[in-house]
mmCIF file of C-alpha atoms and ligand atoms in Angstrom:
data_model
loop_
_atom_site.group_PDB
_atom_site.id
_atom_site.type_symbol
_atom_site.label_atom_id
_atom_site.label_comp_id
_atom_site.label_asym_id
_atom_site.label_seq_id
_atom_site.Cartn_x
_atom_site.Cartn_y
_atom_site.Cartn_z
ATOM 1 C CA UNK O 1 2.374 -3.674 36.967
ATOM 2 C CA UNK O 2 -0.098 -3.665 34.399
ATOM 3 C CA UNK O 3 0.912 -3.205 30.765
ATOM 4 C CA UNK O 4 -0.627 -3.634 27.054
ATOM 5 C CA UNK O 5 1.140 -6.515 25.320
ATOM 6 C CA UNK O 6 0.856 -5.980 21.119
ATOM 7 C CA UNK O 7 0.847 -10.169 20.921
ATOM 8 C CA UNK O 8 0.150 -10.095 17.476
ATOM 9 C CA UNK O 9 -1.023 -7.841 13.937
ATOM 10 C CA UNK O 10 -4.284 -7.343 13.344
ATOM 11 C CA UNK O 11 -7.276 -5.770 14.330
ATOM 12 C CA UNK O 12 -7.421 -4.055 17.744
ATOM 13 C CA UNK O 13 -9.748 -6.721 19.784
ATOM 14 C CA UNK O 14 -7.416 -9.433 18.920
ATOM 15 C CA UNK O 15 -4.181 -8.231 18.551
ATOM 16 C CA UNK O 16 -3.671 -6.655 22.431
ATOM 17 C CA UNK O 17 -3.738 -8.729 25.980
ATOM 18 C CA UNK O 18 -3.775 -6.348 29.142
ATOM 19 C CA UNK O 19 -0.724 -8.646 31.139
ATOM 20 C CA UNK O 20 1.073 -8.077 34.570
ATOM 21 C CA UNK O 21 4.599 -7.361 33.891
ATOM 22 C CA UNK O 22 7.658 -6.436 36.137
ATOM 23 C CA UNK O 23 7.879 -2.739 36.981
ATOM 24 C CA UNK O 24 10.465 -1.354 35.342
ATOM 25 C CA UNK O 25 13.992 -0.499 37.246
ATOM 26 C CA UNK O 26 14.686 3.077 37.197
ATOM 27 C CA UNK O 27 18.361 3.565 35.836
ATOM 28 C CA UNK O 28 20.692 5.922 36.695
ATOM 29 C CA UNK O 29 20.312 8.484 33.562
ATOM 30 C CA UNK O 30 16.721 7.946 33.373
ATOM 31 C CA UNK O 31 13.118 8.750 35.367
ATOM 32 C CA UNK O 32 10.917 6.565 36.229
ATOM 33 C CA UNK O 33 7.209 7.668 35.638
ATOM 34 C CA UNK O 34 3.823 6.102 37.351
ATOM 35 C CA UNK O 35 1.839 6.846 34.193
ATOM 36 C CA UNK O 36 -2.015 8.341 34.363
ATOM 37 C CA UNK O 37 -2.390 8.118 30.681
ATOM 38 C CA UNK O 38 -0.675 7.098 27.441
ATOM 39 C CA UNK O 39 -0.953 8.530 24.006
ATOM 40 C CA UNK O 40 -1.889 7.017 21.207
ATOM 41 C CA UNK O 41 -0.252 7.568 17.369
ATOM 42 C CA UNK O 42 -0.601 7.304 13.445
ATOM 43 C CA UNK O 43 2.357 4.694 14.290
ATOM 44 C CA UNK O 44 0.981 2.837 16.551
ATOM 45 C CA UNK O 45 -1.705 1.742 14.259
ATOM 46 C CA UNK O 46 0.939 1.206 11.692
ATOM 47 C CA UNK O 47 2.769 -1.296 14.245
ATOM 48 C CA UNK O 48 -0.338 -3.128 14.968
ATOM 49 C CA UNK O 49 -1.247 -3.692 11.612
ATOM 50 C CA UNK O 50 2.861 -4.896 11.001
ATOM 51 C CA UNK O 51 3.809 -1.919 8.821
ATOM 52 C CA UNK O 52 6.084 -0.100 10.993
ATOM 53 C CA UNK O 53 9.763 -1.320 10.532
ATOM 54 C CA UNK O 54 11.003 0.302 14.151
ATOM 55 C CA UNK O 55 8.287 -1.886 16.158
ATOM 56 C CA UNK O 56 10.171 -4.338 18.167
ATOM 57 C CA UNK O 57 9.701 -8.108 18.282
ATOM 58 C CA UNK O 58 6.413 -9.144 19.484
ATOM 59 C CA UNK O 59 5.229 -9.353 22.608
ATOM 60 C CA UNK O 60 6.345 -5.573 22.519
ATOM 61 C CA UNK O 61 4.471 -2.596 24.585
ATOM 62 C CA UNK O 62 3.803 0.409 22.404
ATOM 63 C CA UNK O 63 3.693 3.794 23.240
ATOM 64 C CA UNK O 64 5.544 6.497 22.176
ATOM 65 C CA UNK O 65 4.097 9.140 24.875
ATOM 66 C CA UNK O 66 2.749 9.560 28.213
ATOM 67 C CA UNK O 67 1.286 12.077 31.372
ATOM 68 C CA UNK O 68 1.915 10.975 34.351
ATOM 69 C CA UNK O 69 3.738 11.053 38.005
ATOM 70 C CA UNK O 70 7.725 11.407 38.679
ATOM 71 C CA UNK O 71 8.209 8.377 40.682
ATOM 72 C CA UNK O 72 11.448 7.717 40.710
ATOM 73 C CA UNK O 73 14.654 9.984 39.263
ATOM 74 C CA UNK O 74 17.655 8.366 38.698
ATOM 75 C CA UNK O 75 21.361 9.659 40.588
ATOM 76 C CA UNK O 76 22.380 10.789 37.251
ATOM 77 C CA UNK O 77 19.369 13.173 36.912
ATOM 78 C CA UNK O 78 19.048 16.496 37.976
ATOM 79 C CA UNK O 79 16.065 18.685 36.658
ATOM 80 C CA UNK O 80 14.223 16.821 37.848
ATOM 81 C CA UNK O 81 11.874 16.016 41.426
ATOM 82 C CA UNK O 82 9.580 12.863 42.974
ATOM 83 C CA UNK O 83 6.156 14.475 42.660
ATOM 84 C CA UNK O 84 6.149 16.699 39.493
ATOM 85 C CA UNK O 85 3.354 16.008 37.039
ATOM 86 C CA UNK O 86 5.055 15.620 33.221
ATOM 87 C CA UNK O 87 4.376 14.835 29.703
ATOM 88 C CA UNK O 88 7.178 12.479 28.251
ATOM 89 C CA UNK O 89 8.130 10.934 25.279
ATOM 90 C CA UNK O 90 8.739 7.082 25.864
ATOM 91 C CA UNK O 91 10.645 5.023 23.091
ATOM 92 C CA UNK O 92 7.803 2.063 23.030
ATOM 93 C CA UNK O 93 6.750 0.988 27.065
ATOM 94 C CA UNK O 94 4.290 4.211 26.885
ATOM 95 C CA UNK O 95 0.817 1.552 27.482
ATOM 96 C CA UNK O 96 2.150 0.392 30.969
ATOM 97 C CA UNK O 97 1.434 1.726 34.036
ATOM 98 C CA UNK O 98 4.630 2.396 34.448
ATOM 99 C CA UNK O 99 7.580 3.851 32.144
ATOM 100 C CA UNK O 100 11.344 5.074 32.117
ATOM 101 C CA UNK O 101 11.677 7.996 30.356
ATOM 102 C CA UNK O 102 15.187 9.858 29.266
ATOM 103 C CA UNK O 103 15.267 12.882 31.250
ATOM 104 C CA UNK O 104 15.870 15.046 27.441
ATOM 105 C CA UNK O 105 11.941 14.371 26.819
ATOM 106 C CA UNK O 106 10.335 15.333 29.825
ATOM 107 C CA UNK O 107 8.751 18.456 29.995
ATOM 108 C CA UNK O 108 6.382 19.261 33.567
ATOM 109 C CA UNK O 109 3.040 20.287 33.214
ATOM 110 C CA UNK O 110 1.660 20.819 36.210
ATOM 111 C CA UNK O 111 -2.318 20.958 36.132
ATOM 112 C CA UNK O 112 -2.792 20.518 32.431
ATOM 113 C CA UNK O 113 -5.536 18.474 31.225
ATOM 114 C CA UNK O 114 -4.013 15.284 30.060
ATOM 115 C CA UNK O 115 -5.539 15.252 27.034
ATOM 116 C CA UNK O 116 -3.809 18.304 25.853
ATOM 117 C CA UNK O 117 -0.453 17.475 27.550
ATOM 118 C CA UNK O 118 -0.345 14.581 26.330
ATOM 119 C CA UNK O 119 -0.115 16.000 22.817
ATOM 120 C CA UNK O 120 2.966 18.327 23.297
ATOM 121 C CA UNK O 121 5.558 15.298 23.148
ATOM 122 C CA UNK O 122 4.839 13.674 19.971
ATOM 123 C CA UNK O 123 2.636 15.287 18.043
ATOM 124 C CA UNK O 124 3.595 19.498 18.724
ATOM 125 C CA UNK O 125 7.194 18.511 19.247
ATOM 126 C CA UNK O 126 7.486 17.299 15.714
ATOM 127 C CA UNK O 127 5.043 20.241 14.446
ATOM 128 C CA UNK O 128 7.917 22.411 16.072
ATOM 129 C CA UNK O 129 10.904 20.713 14.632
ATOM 130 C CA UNK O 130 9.573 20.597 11.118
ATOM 131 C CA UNK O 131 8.391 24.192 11.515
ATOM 132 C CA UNK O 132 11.022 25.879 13.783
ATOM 133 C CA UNK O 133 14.240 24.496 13.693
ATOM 134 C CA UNK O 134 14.211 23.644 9.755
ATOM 135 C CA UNK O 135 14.175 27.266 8.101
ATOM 136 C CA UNK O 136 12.468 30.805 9.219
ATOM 137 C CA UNK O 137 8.965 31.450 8.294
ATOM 138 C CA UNK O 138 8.209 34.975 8.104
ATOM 139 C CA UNK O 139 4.730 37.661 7.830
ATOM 140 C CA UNK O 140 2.976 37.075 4.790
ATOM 141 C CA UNK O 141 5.141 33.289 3.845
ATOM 142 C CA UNK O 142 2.908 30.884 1.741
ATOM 143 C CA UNK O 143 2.553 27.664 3.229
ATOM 144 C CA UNK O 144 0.531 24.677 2.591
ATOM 145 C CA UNK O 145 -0.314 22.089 5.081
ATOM 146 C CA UNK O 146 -1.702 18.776 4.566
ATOM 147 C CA UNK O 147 -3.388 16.718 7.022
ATOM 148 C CA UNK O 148 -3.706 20.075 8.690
ATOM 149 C CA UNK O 149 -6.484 18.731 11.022
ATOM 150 C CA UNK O 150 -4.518 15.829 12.581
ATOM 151 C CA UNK O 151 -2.503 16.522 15.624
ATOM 152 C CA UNK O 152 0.785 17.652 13.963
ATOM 153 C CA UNK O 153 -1.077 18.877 10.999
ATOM 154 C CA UNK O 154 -3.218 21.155 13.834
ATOM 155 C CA UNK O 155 0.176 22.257 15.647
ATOM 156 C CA UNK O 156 1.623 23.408 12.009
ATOM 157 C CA UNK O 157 -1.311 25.484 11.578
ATOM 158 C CA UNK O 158 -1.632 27.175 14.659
ATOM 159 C CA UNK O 159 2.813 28.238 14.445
ATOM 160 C CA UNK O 160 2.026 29.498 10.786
ATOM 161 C CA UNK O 161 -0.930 31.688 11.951
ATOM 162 C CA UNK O 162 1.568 33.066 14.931
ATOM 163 C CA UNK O 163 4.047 34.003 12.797
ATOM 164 C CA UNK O 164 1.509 35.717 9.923
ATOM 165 C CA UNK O 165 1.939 33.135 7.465
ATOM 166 C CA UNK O 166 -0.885 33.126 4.523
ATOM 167 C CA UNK O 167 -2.190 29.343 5.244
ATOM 168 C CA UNK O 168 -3.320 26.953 2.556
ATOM 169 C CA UNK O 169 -4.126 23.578 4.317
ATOM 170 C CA UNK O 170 -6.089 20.395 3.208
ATOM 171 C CA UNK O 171 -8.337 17.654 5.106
ATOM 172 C CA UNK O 172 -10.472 14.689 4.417
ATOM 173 C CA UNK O 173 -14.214 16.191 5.410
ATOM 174 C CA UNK O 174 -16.502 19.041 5.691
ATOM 175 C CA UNK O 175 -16.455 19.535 8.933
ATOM 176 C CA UNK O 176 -12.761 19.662 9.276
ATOM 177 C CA UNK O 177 -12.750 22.339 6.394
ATOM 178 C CA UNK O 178 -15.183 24.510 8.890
ATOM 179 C CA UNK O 179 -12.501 23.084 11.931
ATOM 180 C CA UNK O 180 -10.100 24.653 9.797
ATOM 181 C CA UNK O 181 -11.606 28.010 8.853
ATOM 182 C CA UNK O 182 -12.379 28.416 12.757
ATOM 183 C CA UNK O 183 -9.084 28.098 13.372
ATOM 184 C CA UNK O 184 -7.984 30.876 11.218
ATOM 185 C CA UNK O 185 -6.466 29.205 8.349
ATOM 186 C CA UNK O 186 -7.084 31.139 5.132
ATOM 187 C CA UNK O 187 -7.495 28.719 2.418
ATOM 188 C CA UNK O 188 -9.040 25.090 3.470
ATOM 189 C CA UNK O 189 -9.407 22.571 0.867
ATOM 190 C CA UNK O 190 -11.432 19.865 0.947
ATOM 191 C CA UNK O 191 -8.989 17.252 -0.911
ATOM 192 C CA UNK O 192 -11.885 14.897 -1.857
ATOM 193 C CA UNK O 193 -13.922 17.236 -3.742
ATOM 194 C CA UNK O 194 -10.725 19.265 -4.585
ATOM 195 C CA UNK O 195 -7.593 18.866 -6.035
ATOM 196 C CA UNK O 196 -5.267 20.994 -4.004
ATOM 197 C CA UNK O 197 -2.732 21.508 -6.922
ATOM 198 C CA UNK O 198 -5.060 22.588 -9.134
ATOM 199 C CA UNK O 199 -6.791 24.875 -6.175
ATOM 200 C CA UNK O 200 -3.969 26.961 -5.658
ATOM 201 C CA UNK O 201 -2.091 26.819 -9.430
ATOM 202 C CA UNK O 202 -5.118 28.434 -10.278
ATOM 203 C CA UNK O 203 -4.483 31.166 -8.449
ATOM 204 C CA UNK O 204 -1.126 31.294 -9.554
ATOM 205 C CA UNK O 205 0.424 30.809 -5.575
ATOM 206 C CA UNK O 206 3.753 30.256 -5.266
ATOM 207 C CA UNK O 207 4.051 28.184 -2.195
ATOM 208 C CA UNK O 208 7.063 29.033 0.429
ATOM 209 C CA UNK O 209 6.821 26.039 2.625
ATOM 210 C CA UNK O 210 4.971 22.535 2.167
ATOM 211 C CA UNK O 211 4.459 20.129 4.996
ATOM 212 C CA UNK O 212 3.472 16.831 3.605
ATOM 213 C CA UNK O 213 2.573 13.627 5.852
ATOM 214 C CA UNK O 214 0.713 11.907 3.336
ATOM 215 C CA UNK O 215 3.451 11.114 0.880
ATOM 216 C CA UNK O 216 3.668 9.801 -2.811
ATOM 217 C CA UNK O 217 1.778 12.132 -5.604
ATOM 218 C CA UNK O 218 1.079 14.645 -3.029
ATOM 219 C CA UNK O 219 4.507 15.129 -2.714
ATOM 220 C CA UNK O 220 5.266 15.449 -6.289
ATOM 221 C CA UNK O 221 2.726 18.129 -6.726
ATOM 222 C CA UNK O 222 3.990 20.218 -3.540
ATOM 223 C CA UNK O 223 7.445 20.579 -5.125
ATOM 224 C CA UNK O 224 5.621 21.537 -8.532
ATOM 225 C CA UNK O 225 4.106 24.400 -6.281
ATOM 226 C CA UNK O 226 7.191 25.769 -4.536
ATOM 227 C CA UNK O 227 8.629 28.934 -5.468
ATOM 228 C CA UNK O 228 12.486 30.124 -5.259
ATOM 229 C CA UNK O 229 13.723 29.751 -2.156
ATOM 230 C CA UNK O 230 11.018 27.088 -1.440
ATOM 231 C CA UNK O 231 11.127 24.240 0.632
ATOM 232 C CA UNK O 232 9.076 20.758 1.012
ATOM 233 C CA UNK O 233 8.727 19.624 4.282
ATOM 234 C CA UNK O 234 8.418 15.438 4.732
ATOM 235 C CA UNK O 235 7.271 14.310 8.368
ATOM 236 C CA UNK O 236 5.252 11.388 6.915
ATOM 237 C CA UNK O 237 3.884 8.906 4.550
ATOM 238 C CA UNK O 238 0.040 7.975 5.452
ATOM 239 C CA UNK O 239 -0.475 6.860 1.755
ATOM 240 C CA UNK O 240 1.163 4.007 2.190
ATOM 241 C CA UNK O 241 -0.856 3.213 5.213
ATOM 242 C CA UNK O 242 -3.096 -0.596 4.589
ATOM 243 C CA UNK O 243 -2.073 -1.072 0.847
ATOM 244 C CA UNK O 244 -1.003 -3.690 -0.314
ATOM 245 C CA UNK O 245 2.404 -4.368 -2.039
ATOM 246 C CA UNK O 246 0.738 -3.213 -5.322
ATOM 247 C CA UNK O 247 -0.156 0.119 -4.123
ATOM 248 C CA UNK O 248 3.397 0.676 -2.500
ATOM 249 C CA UNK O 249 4.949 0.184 -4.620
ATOM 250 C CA UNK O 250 3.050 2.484 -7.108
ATOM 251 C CA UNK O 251 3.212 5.437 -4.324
ATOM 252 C CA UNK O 252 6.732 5.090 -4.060
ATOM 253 C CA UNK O 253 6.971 5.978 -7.579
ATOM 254 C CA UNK O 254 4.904 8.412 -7.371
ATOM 255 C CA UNK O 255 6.694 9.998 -4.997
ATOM 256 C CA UNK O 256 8.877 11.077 -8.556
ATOM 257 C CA UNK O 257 12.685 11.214 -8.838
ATOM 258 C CA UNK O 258 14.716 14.116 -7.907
ATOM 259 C CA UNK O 259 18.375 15.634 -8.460
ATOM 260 C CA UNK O 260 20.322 17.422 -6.296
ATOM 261 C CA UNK O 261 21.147 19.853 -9.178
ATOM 262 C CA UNK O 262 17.657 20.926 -9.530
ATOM 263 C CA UNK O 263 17.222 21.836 -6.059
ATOM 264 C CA UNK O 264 20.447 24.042 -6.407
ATOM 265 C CA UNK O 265 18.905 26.073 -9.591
ATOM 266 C CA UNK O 266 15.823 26.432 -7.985
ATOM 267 C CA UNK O 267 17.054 27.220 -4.553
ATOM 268 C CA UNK O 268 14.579 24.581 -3.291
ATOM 269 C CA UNK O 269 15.393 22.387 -0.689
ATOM 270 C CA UNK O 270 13.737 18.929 0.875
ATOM 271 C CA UNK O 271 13.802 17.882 4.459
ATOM 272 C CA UNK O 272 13.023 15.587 6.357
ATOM 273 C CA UNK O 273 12.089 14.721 9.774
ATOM 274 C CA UNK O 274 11.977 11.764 11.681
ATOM 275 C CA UNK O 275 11.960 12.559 15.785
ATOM 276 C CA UNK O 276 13.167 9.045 16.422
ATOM 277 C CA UNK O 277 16.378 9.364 14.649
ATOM 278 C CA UNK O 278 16.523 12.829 16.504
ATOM 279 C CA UNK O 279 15.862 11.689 19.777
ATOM 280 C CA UNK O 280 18.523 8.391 18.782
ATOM 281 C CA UNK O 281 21.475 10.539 17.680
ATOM 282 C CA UNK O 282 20.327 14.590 18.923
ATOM 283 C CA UNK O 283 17.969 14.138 22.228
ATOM 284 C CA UNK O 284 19.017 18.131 23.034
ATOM 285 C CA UNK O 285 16.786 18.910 20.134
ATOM 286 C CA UNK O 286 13.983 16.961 21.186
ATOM 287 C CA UNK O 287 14.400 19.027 24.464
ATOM 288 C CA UNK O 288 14.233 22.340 22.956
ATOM 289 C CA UNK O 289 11.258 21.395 20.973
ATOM 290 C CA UNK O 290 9.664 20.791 24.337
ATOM 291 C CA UNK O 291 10.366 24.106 26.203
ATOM 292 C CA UNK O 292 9.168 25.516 23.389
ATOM 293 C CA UNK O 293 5.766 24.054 22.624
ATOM 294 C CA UNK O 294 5.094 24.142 26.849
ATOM 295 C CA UNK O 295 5.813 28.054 26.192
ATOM 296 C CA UNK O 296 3.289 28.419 23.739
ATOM 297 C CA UNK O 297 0.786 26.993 25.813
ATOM 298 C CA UNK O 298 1.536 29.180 28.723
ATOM 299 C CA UNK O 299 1.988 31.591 26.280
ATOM 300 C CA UNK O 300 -2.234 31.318 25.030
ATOM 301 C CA UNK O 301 -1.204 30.737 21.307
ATOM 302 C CA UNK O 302 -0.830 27.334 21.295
ATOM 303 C CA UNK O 303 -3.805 25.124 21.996
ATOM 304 C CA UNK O 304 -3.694 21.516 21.321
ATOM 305 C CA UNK O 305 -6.993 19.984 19.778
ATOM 306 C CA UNK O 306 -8.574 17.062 22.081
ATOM 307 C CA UNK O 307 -9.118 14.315 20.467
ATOM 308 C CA UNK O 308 -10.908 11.796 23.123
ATOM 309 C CA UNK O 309 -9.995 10.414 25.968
ATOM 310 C CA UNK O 310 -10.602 6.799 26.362
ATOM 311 C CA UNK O 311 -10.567 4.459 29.487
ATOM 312 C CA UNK O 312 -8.262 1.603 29.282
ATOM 313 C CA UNK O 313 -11.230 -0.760 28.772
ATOM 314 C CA UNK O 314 -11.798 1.363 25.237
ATOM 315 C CA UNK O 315 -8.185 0.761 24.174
ATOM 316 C CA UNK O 316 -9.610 -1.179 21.153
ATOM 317 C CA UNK O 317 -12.157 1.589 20.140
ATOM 318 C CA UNK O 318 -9.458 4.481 20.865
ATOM 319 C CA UNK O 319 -7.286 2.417 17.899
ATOM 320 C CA UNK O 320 -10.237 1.914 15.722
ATOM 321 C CA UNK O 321 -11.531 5.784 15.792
ATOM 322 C CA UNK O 322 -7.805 6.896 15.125
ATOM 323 C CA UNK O 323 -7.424 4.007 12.109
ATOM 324 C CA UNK O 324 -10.558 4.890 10.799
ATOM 325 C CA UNK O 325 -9.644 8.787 10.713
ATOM 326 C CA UNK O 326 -12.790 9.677 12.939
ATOM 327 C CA UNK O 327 -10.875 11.838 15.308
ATOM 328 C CA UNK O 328 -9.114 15.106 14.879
ATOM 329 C CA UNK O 329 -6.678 16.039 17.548
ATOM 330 C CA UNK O 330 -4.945 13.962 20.208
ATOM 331 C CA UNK O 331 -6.551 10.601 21.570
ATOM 332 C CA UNK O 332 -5.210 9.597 25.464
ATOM 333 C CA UNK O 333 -5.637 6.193 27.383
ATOM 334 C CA UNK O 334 -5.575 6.237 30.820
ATOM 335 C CA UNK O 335 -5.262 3.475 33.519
HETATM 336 N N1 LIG J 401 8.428 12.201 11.388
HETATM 337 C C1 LIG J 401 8.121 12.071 12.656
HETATM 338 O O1 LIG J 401 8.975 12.027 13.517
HETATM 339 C C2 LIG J 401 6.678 11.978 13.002
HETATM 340 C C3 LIG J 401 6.239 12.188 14.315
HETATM 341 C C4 LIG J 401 4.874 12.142 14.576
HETATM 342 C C5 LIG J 401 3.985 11.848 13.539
HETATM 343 N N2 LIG J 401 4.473 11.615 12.283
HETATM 344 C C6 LIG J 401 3.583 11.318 11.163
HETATM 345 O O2 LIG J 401 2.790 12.448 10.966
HETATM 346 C C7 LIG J 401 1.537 12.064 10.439
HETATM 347 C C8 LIG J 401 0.446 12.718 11.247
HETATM 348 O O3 LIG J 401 0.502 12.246 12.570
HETATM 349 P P1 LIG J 401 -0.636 12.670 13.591
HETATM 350 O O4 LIG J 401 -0.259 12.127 14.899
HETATM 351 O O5 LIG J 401 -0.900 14.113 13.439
HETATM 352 O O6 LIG J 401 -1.854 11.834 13.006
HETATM 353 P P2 LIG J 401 -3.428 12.115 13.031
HETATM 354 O O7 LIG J 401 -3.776 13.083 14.115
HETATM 355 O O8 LIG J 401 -4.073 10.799 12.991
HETATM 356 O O9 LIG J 401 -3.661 12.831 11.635
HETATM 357 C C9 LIG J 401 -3.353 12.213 10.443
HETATM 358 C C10 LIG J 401 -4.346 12.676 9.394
HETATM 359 O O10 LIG J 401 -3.795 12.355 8.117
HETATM 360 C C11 LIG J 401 -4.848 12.314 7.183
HETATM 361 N N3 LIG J 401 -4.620 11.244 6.224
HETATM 362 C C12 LIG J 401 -4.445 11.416 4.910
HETATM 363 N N4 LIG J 401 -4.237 10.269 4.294
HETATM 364 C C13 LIG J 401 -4.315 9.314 5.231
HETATM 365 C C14 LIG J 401 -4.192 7.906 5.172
HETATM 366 N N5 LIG J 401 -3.973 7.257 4.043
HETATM 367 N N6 LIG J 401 -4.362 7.233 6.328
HETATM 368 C C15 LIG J 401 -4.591 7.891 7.487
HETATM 369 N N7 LIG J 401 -4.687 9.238 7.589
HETATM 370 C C16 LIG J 401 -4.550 9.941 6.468
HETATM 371 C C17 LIG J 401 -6.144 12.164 7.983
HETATM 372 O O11 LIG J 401 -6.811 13.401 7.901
HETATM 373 P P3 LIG J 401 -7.913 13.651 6.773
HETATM 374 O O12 LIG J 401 -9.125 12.886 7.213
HETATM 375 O O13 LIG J 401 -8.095 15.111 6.804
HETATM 376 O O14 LIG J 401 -7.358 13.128 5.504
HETATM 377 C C18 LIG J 401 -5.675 11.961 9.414
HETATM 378 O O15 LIG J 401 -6.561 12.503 10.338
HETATM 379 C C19 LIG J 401 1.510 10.542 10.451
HETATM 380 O O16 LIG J 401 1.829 10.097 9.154
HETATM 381 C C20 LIG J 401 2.617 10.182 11.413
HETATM 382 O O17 LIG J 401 3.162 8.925 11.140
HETATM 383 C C21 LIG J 401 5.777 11.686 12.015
#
């Protein structure tokens, strides 16, 4: 079969070779997939640019989600048939025509455009773990969301606006402020012409809920806007995305120090998620994350953002667009 070797780090023309591989062996727990398309994440740019410490050695095939065909199921397996049409979450192999999936993080999705399948796995899967199965957000909750036009970021908003939450949420341009606003979100922030702490201290907000993926100082600030009985929300760390040591190292600090005790007085809390360790140690979860996200889609009130959807021969452009942050919602690759 065909599949997308990472050979080595660098920029996208260079560091991938399309190569002919063996197909893998369906095992006995697991489902083979004939994949039509494979997603494409903040991670994987990460990984080819050799910042990503769960990459595997090099040659390695990325991929961390795919739409495709049930080709094969394994004797172990029984949800699921030959035939049905699924998203999946693959753990790497996801840029092959091929993959073997674990039967936890399938969900079927019959005629769904691929583009918007293919960003329930990763992408609304995490929005729903972080947003769902951490605390209860309720009518009239404050929340702030950063990155609130990227695929997770878009998920987040659309849950808080179900469940009547008052939504502060930041991005990176002008037209993703107006992306924003016709989503429904209440308060968009522009972060480059804005501070957002400033923005909403001003108004003297006390925030219920943060979700940060960018990391370091905006971090520090989000606790600084919590209320009691608020918490801060950690999915990600973008800022340290292409800096060098330096610059780690400084957003590490600024990330600020923290005591258990001062959570406790405050009746704050911090958590965070990382679906890998979930799907490692708690694949169930990852499960119920999916039912529920393929729900709300049937459901009309969840409506993943399309992001592009590139032709294998674009596989270099797909990973420059998402590096360069051109792109809001979910990029696909398909064979
Ligand atoms: N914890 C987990 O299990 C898990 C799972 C999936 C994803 N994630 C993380 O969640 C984050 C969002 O993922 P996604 O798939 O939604 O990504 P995405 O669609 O590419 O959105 C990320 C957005 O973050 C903003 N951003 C701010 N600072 C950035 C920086 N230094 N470099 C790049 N982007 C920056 C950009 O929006 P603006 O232009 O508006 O700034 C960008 O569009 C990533 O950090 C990813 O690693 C975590």
């Amino acid at each position: 079969m065909k599949a997308v070797h990472l050979q080595k780090f660098g920029k996208p023309e260079k560091a991938f070779a399309l190569v002919d591989i063996d197909k893998p062996k369906c095992p006995r727990e697991g489902v083979l997939v004939k994949v039509e398309g494979f997603g494409l994440n903040f991670a994987d740019i990460m990984a080819r640019t050799g910042l990503y410490p769960d990459c595997p050695p090099l040659p390695a095939v990325l991929g961390y989600d795919v739409v495709g065909i049930v080709e094969e199921v394994g004797q172990g397996v029984k949800h699921f048939k030959v035939g049905q049409r699924v998203t999946a979450l693959t753990r790497f192999g996801g840029y092959a025509e091929y993959a073997v999936c674990d039967p936890r993080a399938i969900a079927v999705v019959d005629d769904m455009p691929i583009g918007k399948a293919m960003a329930l796995t990763t992408q609304y899967s995490t929005a729903w773990q972080c947003f769902y199965n951490s605390f209860r957000i309720g009518h009239g909750d404050k929340v702030l969301i950063h990155a609130a036009m990227g695929g997770v970021g878009s998920a987040l908003a659309q849950m808080a606006l179900h469940e009547g939450a008052e939504v502060y949420a930041t991005a990176g341009s002008d037209e993703k402020i107006q992306a924003l606003k016709r989503l429904g979100v209440h308060h968009a922030i522009n972060y480059r012409k804005e501070d957002f702490f400033e923005v909403i201290k001003k108004k003297g907000v006390h925030l219920d809920v943060v979700f940060d993926s960018i990391g370091g100082s905006s971090v520090k600030k989000g606790c600084k806007l919590l209320g009691a009985g608020g918490s801060m929300v950690l999915y990600g760390a973008a800022q340290f995305n292409g800096s060098n040591l330096f610059k780690k190292i400084s957003t590490f600090l600024q990330f600020g120090f923290y005591h258990p005790i001062n959570f406790m007085s405050k009746s704050q809390s911090m958590i965070g998620v990382n679906m890998l360790r979930l799907a490692d140690y708690k694949a169930e979860k990852i499960q119920a994350c999916l039912k529920g996200v393929v729900k709300g889609v049937q459901e009309g009130w969840l409506d993943p953002l399309v992001g592009g959807v590139y032709p294998i021969e674009d596989l270099a452009k797909a990973h420059n667009d998402l590096g360069q942050r051109k792109t809001t919602g979910k990029l696909t690759v398909t064979w």
